């Protein structure tokens, strides 16, 4: 399998509870390298742009409010099959369905406040990385 890059976000519920290091340890234990990382505070408009694909969904407004409610840590993870691997490490969207040992099983508070975002396909990964990072920030 090829080396890939994927976009990850440690969400406000997790930064609020000081879980950045514990979540990063899960990525590194799974063989994912954090090749770029920054802590930012999104505006609701920026969160809305990032999650535009969900704008018709009933949870969109609440999701954007939540993502702008506290700082997030945006990061690029690199590794063999990183996109699917990160989704495995994250666990299912709803923590009630997340496999034991996954980030969402251990840390998520609800289906909305679920601690992490991860790209779901190569095309979305490329677009999402470019949303937050310039080429100069991706040093590998
Ligand atoms: N979400 C929500 N309610 C739902 C489904 C999703 O609040 O019923 C939020 C949740 O924070 C989720 C995000 O919207 O992570 C994006 O949804 P998606 O279906 O893409 O889930 P993910 O890819 O994050 O697992
Ligand atoms: Mg998604």
PDB file of C-alpha atoms in Angstrom, residues 2 4 13 15 24-25 28 43 49 54 61 76-77 86-87 96 102 107 113 120 124 128-130 136:
ATOM      1  CA  UNK A   2       1.234   3.502  -0.807  1.00  0.00           C
ATOM      2  CA  UNK A   4      -0.599   8.619   2.009  1.00  0.00           C
ATOM      3  CA  UNK A  13     -14.339  18.865  23.118  1.00  0.00           C
ATOM      4  CA  UNK A  15      -8.737  20.404  23.321  1.00  0.00           C
ATOM      5  CA  UNK A  24      -1.525  12.087  19.291  1.00  0.00           C
ATOM      6  CA  UNK A  25      -0.120   9.033  21.095  1.00  0.00           C
ATOM      7  CA  UNK A  28       1.857   7.477  16.664  1.00  0.00           C
ATOM      8  CA  UNK A  43     -14.634  31.202  13.192  1.00  0.00           C
ATOM      9  CA  UNK A  49     -16.780  26.405   4.756  1.00  0.00           C
ATOM     10  CA  UNK A  54     -22.848  18.715   5.195  1.00  0.00           C
ATOM     11  CA  UNK A  61     -25.481  24.638  12.273  1.00  0.00           C
ATOM     12  CA  UNK A  76      -1.470  16.132   8.606  1.00  0.00           C
ATOM     13  CA  UNK A  77      -0.877  12.449   9.288  1.00  0.00           C
ATOM     14  CA  UNK A  86      -6.702   6.967  10.600  1.00  0.00           C
ATOM     15  CA  UNK A  87     -10.412   6.159  10.223  1.00  0.00           C
ATOM     16  CA  UNK A  96     -21.618   4.158  21.102  1.00  0.00           C
ATOM     17  CA  UNK A 102     -10.371   3.692  19.338  1.00  0.00           C
ATOM     18  CA  UNK A 107     -12.684  10.037  24.487  1.00  0.00           C
ATOM     19  CA  UNK A 113     -18.689  16.102  20.155  1.00  0.00           C
ATOM     20  CA  UNK A 120     -12.575   9.873   4.222  1.00  0.00           C
ATOM     21  CA  UNK A 124     -11.112  14.827   0.264  1.00  0.00           C
ATOM     22  CA  UNK A 128      -8.803  19.270   3.279  1.00  0.00           C
ATOM     23  CA  UNK A 129      -5.001  19.430   3.670  1.00  0.00           C
ATOM     24  CA  UNK A 130      -4.911  22.357   1.227  1.00  0.00           C
ATOM     25  CA  UNK A 136       5.739  25.084   2.669  1.00  0.00           C
TER      26      UNK A 136
END
